[in-house]
Short mmCIF file of C-alpha atoms and ligand atoms in Angstrom, two decimals:
data_model
loop_
_atom_site.label_atom_id
_atom_site.label_comp_id
_atom_site.label_asym_id
_atom_site.label_seq_id
_atom_site.Cartn_x
_atom_site.Cartn_y
_atom_site.Cartn_z
CA UNK A 213 45.48 -132.52 -118.96
CA UNK A 214 48.10 -134.84 -117.53
CA UNK A 215 46.39 -137.01 -114.92
CA UNK A 216 49.68 -138.48 -113.75
CA UNK A 217 51.20 -135.09 -112.91
CA UNK A 218 48.00 -133.91 -111.21
CA UNK A 219 47.77 -137.07 -109.13
CA UNK A 220 51.41 -136.83 -108.10
CA UNK A 221 50.87 -133.26 -106.90
CA UNK A 222 47.77 -134.33 -104.97
CA UNK A 223 49.65 -137.25 -103.45
CA UNK A 224 52.47 -134.98 -102.23
CA UNK A 225 50.03 -132.41 -100.86
CA UNK A 226 47.82 -134.90 -98.99
CA UNK A 227 50.76 -136.98 -97.75
CA UNK A 228 52.15 -134.01 -95.86
CA UNK A 229 48.88 -132.90 -94.29
CA UNK A 230 48.34 -133.66 -90.59
CA UNK A 231 45.72 -136.31 -89.89
CA UNK A 232 44.00 -137.17 -86.64
CA UNK A 233 42.10 -140.20 -88.00
CA UNK A 234 42.37 -143.48 -86.12
CA UNK A 235 43.22 -146.98 -87.36
CA UNK A 236 40.27 -149.29 -86.72
CA UNK A 237 40.21 -151.03 -83.38
CA UNK A 238 37.23 -153.26 -84.17
CA UNK A 239 39.47 -156.02 -85.57
CA UNK A 240 42.59 -156.41 -83.36
CA UNK A 241 44.79 -157.70 -86.18
CA UNK A 242 44.09 -154.58 -88.27
CA UNK A 243 45.10 -152.34 -85.41
CA UNK A 244 48.70 -153.47 -85.92
CA UNK A 245 48.97 -151.81 -89.32
CA UNK A 246 51.33 -148.84 -89.74
CA UNK A 247 48.85 -145.91 -89.60
CA UNK A 248 50.80 -143.75 -92.00
CA UNK A 249 50.90 -146.03 -95.02
CA UNK A 250 49.58 -144.11 -97.99
CA UNK A 251 49.17 -145.29 -101.55
CA UNK A 252 47.19 -144.47 -104.66
CA UNK A 253 46.89 -146.16 -108.02
CA UNK A 254 44.91 -145.16 -111.09
CA UNK A 255 44.16 -147.17 -114.25
CA UNK A 256 42.91 -145.24 -117.26
CA UNK A 257 40.54 -146.37 -119.98
CA UNK A 258 43.42 -146.21 -122.49
CA UNK A 259 45.27 -148.70 -120.17
CA UNK A 260 47.75 -146.07 -118.95
CA UNK A 261 48.35 -146.63 -115.25
CA UNK A 262 50.40 -145.06 -112.49
CA UNK A 263 50.72 -145.16 -108.72
CA UNK A 264 52.37 -143.28 -105.87
CA UNK A 265 53.46 -144.23 -102.37
CA UNK A 266 52.56 -147.65 -100.99
CA UNK A 267 50.42 -148.64 -103.95
CA UNK A 268 52.01 -152.07 -104.32
CA UNK A 269 51.59 -153.13 -100.71
CA UNK A 270 48.70 -155.42 -99.87
CA UNK A 271 46.25 -154.53 -97.09
CA UNK A 272 42.96 -155.86 -95.78
CA UNK A 273 40.27 -154.72 -98.20
CA UNK A 274 37.42 -155.41 -95.72
CA UNK A 275 34.12 -153.99 -97.01
CA UNK A 276 35.49 -153.28 -100.48
CA UNK A 277 35.05 -157.06 -100.88
CA UNK A 278 31.28 -156.48 -100.81
CA UNK A 279 31.55 -155.19 -104.38
CA UNK A 280 33.01 -158.53 -105.45
CA UNK A 281 30.32 -160.56 -103.70
CA UNK A 282 27.40 -158.46 -104.97
CA UNK A 283 28.90 -158.76 -108.46
CA UNK A 284 29.03 -162.55 -108.10
CA UNK A 285 25.45 -162.67 -106.80
CA UNK A 286 24.17 -160.45 -109.62
CA UNK A 287 25.95 -162.65 -112.18
CA UNK A 288 24.28 -165.72 -110.72
CA UNK A 289 20.79 -164.47 -109.92
CA UNK A 290 20.21 -161.09 -111.59
CA UNK A 291 17.36 -159.04 -110.15
CA UNK A 292 16.11 -161.86 -107.91
CA UNK A 293 18.47 -160.91 -105.12
CA UNK A 294 16.53 -157.69 -104.49
CA UNK A 295 13.76 -159.71 -102.87
CA UNK A 296 16.06 -160.22 -99.89
CA UNK A 297 18.03 -156.97 -99.73
CA UNK A 298 17.20 -153.39 -100.75
CA UNK A 299 19.01 -150.65 -102.68
CA UNK A 300 18.36 -147.68 -100.39
CA UNK A 301 21.03 -145.80 -98.45
CA UNK A 302 20.77 -146.74 -94.79
CA UNK A 303 21.85 -143.49 -93.17
CA UNK A 304 23.09 -145.73 -90.34
CA UNK A 305 26.50 -147.05 -89.29
CA UNK A 306 27.66 -150.10 -91.27
CA UNK A 307 27.14 -152.48 -88.35
CA UNK A 308 23.85 -151.11 -87.02
CA UNK A 309 21.29 -153.65 -85.80
CA UNK A 310 18.43 -151.26 -85.07
CA UNK A 311 17.21 -150.70 -88.63
CA UNK A 312 17.26 -154.42 -89.39
CA UNK A 313 14.91 -155.05 -86.47
CA UNK A 314 12.27 -152.49 -87.38
CA UNK A 315 12.45 -153.21 -91.10
CA UNK A 316 11.63 -156.87 -90.61
CA UNK A 317 15.00 -158.44 -91.44
CA UNK A 318 15.40 -156.98 -94.96
CA UNK A 319 18.69 -155.05 -94.98
CA UNK A 320 18.59 -151.64 -96.64
CA UNK A 321 21.40 -152.39 -99.11
CA UNK A 322 24.16 -154.95 -99.84
CA UNK A 323 26.98 -152.73 -98.53
CA UNK A 324 25.93 -152.49 -94.89
CA UNK A 325 27.00 -155.58 -92.95
CA UNK A 326 23.50 -157.05 -92.71
CA UNK A 327 23.09 -156.82 -96.49
CA UNK A 328 26.51 -158.30 -97.17
CA UNK A 329 25.67 -161.21 -94.86
CA UNK A 330 22.53 -161.92 -96.90
CA UNK A 331 24.61 -161.80 -100.09
CA UNK A 332 27.09 -164.21 -98.46
CA UNK A 333 24.16 -166.52 -97.68
CA UNK A 334 22.98 -166.36 -101.31
CA UNK A 335 26.47 -167.29 -102.52
CA UNK A 336 26.74 -170.16 -100.04
CA UNK A 337 23.47 -171.57 -101.38
CA UNK A 338 24.54 -171.26 -105.01
CA UNK A 339 28.22 -172.26 -105.07
CA UNK A 340 29.90 -175.61 -104.44
CA UNK A 341 33.11 -174.13 -103.02
CA UNK A 342 32.18 -170.55 -102.10
CA UNK A 343 35.56 -169.40 -100.78
CA UNK A 344 37.46 -170.94 -103.70
CA UNK A 345 34.94 -169.49 -106.13
CA UNK A 346 35.36 -166.05 -104.61
CA UNK A 347 39.13 -166.27 -104.98
CA UNK A 348 38.73 -167.45 -108.56
CA UNK A 349 36.47 -164.49 -109.32
CA UNK A 350 38.87 -161.95 -107.80
CA UNK A 351 41.84 -163.49 -109.59
CA UNK A 352 39.94 -163.45 -112.88
CA UNK A 353 38.93 -159.80 -112.46
CA UNK A 354 42.39 -158.63 -111.39
CA UNK A 355 44.52 -160.98 -113.48
CA UNK A 356 46.62 -161.71 -110.35
CA UNK A 357 46.77 -165.36 -109.32
CA UNK A 358 48.50 -164.80 -105.98
CA UNK A 359 45.64 -162.86 -104.35
CA UNK A 360 44.32 -164.67 -101.27
CA UNK A 361 42.78 -164.41 -97.84
CA UNK A 362 44.68 -163.18 -94.79
CA UNK A 363 43.81 -166.01 -92.40
CA UNK A 364 45.10 -164.12 -89.36
CA UNK A 365 42.77 -161.22 -90.06
CA UNK A 366 39.83 -163.59 -90.63
CA UNK A 367 40.55 -165.39 -87.35
CA UNK A 368 40.94 -162.09 -85.51
CA UNK A 369 37.55 -160.90 -86.76
CA UNK A 370 35.96 -164.25 -85.93
CA UNK A 371 37.20 -163.95 -82.34
CA UNK A 372 35.69 -160.49 -81.91
CA UNK A 373 32.82 -160.32 -84.43
CA UNK A 374 30.00 -160.36 -81.90
CA UNK A 375 27.95 -157.74 -83.68
CA UNK A 376 28.05 -159.62 -86.98
CA UNK A 377 27.07 -162.75 -85.05
CA UNK A 378 24.09 -160.86 -83.62
CA UNK A 379 23.20 -159.76 -87.14
CA UNK A 380 23.16 -163.23 -88.66
CA UNK A 381 21.06 -164.45 -85.76
CA UNK A 382 18.58 -161.66 -86.31
CA UNK A 383 18.47 -162.36 -90.06
CA UNK A 384 17.86 -166.02 -89.26
CA UNK A 385 15.03 -165.14 -86.87
CA UNK A 386 13.35 -163.17 -89.67
CA UNK A 387 13.75 -166.09 -92.11
CA UNK A 388 16.20 -164.17 -94.32
CA UNK A 389 19.11 -166.59 -93.95
CA UNK A 390 19.08 -170.11 -95.39
CA UNK A 391 22.45 -171.45 -94.30
CA UNK A 392 23.98 -172.23 -90.96
CA UNK A 393 24.96 -168.99 -89.21
CA UNK A 394 28.53 -170.18 -88.57
CA UNK A 395 29.02 -170.95 -92.27
CA UNK A 396 27.76 -167.51 -93.29
CA UNK A 397 30.03 -165.76 -90.79
CA UNK A 398 33.02 -167.85 -91.85
CA UNK A 399 32.55 -166.91 -95.50
CA UNK A 400 31.97 -163.26 -94.64
CA UNK A 401 35.05 -162.95 -92.41
CA UNK A 402 37.17 -164.50 -95.14
CA UNK A 403 35.84 -162.24 -97.89
CA UNK A 404 36.64 -159.21 -95.69
CA UNK A 405 40.17 -160.53 -95.08
CA UNK A 406 41.11 -160.49 -98.78
CA UNK A 407 44.52 -158.84 -99.06
CA UNK A 408 45.13 -156.66 -102.12
CA UNK A 409 47.16 -153.63 -103.14
CA UNK A 410 45.85 -150.39 -104.63
CA UNK A 411 47.24 -151.49 -108.00
CA UNK A 412 45.44 -154.83 -107.81
CA UNK A 413 42.21 -153.13 -106.76
CA UNK A 414 42.21 -150.60 -109.59
CA UNK A 415 42.73 -153.45 -112.04
CA UNK A 416 40.20 -155.78 -110.42
CA UNK A 417 37.38 -153.20 -110.47
CA UNK A 418 38.11 -151.94 -113.96
CA UNK A 419 35.06 -153.85 -115.25
CA UNK A 420 32.89 -151.20 -113.56
CA UNK A 421 34.63 -148.54 -115.67
CA UNK A 422 34.81 -150.60 -118.87
CA UNK A 423 31.20 -151.64 -119.57
CA UNK A 424 31.68 -154.92 -117.75
CA UNK A 425 34.94 -156.05 -119.38
CA UNK A 426 38.19 -156.73 -117.53
CA UNK A 427 41.13 -154.30 -117.86
CA UNK A 428 42.61 -156.33 -120.75
CA UNK A 429 39.20 -156.55 -122.47
CA UNK A 430 39.55 -160.35 -122.38
CA UNK A 431 36.60 -161.30 -120.14
CA UNK A 432 33.09 -159.94 -119.83
CA UNK A 433 32.42 -159.99 -116.09
CA UNK A 434 28.87 -158.68 -116.54
CA UNK A 435 26.80 -156.76 -119.07
CA UNK A 436 26.43 -152.98 -119.14
CA UNK A 437 23.02 -153.01 -117.47
CA UNK A 438 24.43 -154.79 -114.45
CA UNK A 439 27.41 -152.42 -114.30
CA UNK A 440 24.94 -149.54 -114.14
CA UNK A 441 23.20 -151.12 -111.14
CA UNK A 442 26.40 -151.82 -109.19
CA UNK A 443 27.79 -148.33 -109.80
CA UNK A 444 24.46 -146.83 -108.74
CA UNK A 445 24.50 -148.72 -105.44
CA UNK A 446 28.12 -147.71 -104.83
CA UNK A 447 27.18 -144.10 -105.47
CA UNK A 448 24.28 -144.11 -103.03
CA UNK A 449 25.43 -146.63 -100.40
CA UNK A 450 29.20 -147.13 -100.72
CA UNK A 451 30.23 -145.08 -97.68
CA UNK A 452 27.62 -146.07 -95.09
CA UNK A 453 26.18 -143.01 -93.38
CA UNK A 454 28.71 -140.84 -95.20
CA UNK A 455 27.56 -141.76 -98.71
CA UNK A 456 26.04 -138.33 -99.23
CA UNK A 457 29.25 -136.67 -98.07
CA UNK A 458 31.39 -138.76 -100.44
CA UNK A 459 29.04 -137.97 -103.33
CA UNK A 460 29.11 -134.28 -102.44
CA UNK A 461 32.88 -134.08 -102.11
CA UNK A 462 34.07 -136.60 -104.71
CA UNK A 463 31.14 -137.29 -107.03
CA UNK A 464 32.10 -140.80 -108.13
CA UNK A 465 30.71 -144.25 -107.32
CA UNK A 466 33.00 -145.85 -104.78
CA UNK A 467 33.38 -148.20 -101.86
CA UNK A 468 35.40 -147.99 -98.67
CA UNK A 469 36.66 -150.52 -96.17
CA UNK A 470 37.78 -150.18 -92.55
CA UNK A 471 41.25 -151.37 -93.58
CA UNK A 472 41.57 -147.82 -94.97
CA UNK A 473 41.08 -148.63 -98.64
CA UNK A 474 38.76 -146.90 -101.11
CA UNK A 475 38.01 -147.71 -104.72
CA UNK A 476 36.25 -145.26 -107.00
CA UNK A 477 35.10 -145.49 -110.60
CA UNK A 478 34.85 -142.77 -113.21
CA UNK A 479 32.83 -144.73 -115.80
CA UNK A 480 34.52 -144.81 -119.19
CA UNK A 481 37.55 -142.93 -117.83
CA UNK A 482 39.40 -144.63 -114.96
CA UNK A 483 39.30 -146.76 -111.85
CA UNK A 484 41.31 -145.56 -108.87
CA UNK A 485 42.22 -147.04 -105.48
CA UNK A 486 43.62 -145.37 -102.38
CA UNK A 487 44.90 -146.69 -99.06
CA UNK A 488 45.49 -144.83 -95.83
CA UNK A 489 44.52 -146.65 -92.61
CA UNK A 490 43.54 -143.62 -90.52
CA UNK A 491 39.74 -143.46 -90.50
CA UNK A 492 37.27 -140.72 -89.65
CA UNK A 493 34.50 -141.44 -87.09
CA UNK A 494 32.24 -142.85 -89.84
CA UNK A 495 34.87 -145.49 -90.72
CA UNK A 496 36.16 -143.99 -93.97
CA UNK A 497 39.80 -143.21 -94.81
CA UNK A 498 40.52 -139.53 -94.19
CA UNK A 499 43.33 -139.09 -96.71
CA UNK A 500 41.67 -141.40 -99.24
CA UNK A 501 38.59 -139.20 -99.31
CA UNK A 502 40.70 -136.06 -99.51
CA UNK A 503 42.80 -137.44 -102.37
CA UNK A 504 39.76 -138.36 -104.41
CA UNK A 505 38.06 -135.05 -103.66
CA UNK A 506 41.08 -133.16 -104.99
CA UNK A 507 41.34 -135.48 -108.00
CA UNK A 508 37.81 -134.79 -109.21
CA UNK A 509 38.05 -131.11 -108.29
CA UNK A 510 41.36 -130.42 -110.08
CA UNK A 511 40.30 -132.40 -113.15
CA UNK A 512 36.64 -131.27 -113.15
CA UNK A 513 36.14 -134.99 -113.39
CA UNK A 514 33.23 -136.09 -111.26
CA UNK A 515 30.20 -137.68 -112.91
CA UNK A 516 28.10 -134.61 -112.08
N1 LIG B 162 34.72 -156.89 -91.56
C1 LIG B 162 34.22 -155.61 -91.14
C2 LIG B 162 32.96 -155.75 -90.33
O1 LIG B 162 32.16 -156.60 -90.67
C3 LIG B 162 34.01 -154.78 -92.38
C4 LIG B 162 33.61 -153.37 -92.08
C5 LIG B 162 34.03 -152.40 -93.15
O2 LIG B 162 35.05 -152.52 -93.81
O3 LIG B 162 33.28 -151.45 -93.33
O4 LIG B 162 32.73 -155.06 -89.38
#
């Protein structure tokens, strides 16, 4: 089976399909992106890699960054973090406030915004230079020194991030936030603004495919037990209230972002990243989901 040929065929097929998804309007700066950018990049366990379309162009990874921050928190604190955030799918939109209220300020999981804000708070309490440390982590995982924040995107989200502001205030009122709310929001908006390409993403997240080791086998990011946990949370919670749908259609652990990116992991086989900014009503990339669905269908390659 030649993965490269199969993926090229899928790329051509999906590229030409009509799509009525919408680019996000929740962050004004992201709304300026060309809606028809489309890229895919796959990195295999044997280090073979290939990409199609706009796979070298950087975009705002948004919530995909939550996989980096949970990885950093797990490296620092292990299982202790689960006292402050759960591992259950939320079944709610990523920015919902309702559940947080009636569940006493403990977010369902680290991939909804409330959970990611608690993880941001944990990192702020543990690191001397949290933003620099995050960049260092991403650069170490990807092997690309030039990866950085998009300050315009971070500022744009800061100017309009009223719902996230409400969320940190609610977390604070429940005693589940130690740091100043402005500091937590600032870190969170910057992590979401990380700009990376599909190729950089498939390399950066290869540790989740490779038993915790980076793509060049040089660095152990985390041990196998921790990889199991992160992949499990991606499988059950990576697509907000569409996590069941992604599991049903694609059958791989993954994570989406409202910039239109998706990463998915086939443990022991490959990591793959897609980018197409048109989103469905749940906030997930329409063509990204379709591409990955066809990939696992044509290759009989889901984890199930
Ligand atoms: N920065 C976005 C927010 O907090 C991330 C949402 C996403 O990518 O799902 O609303």
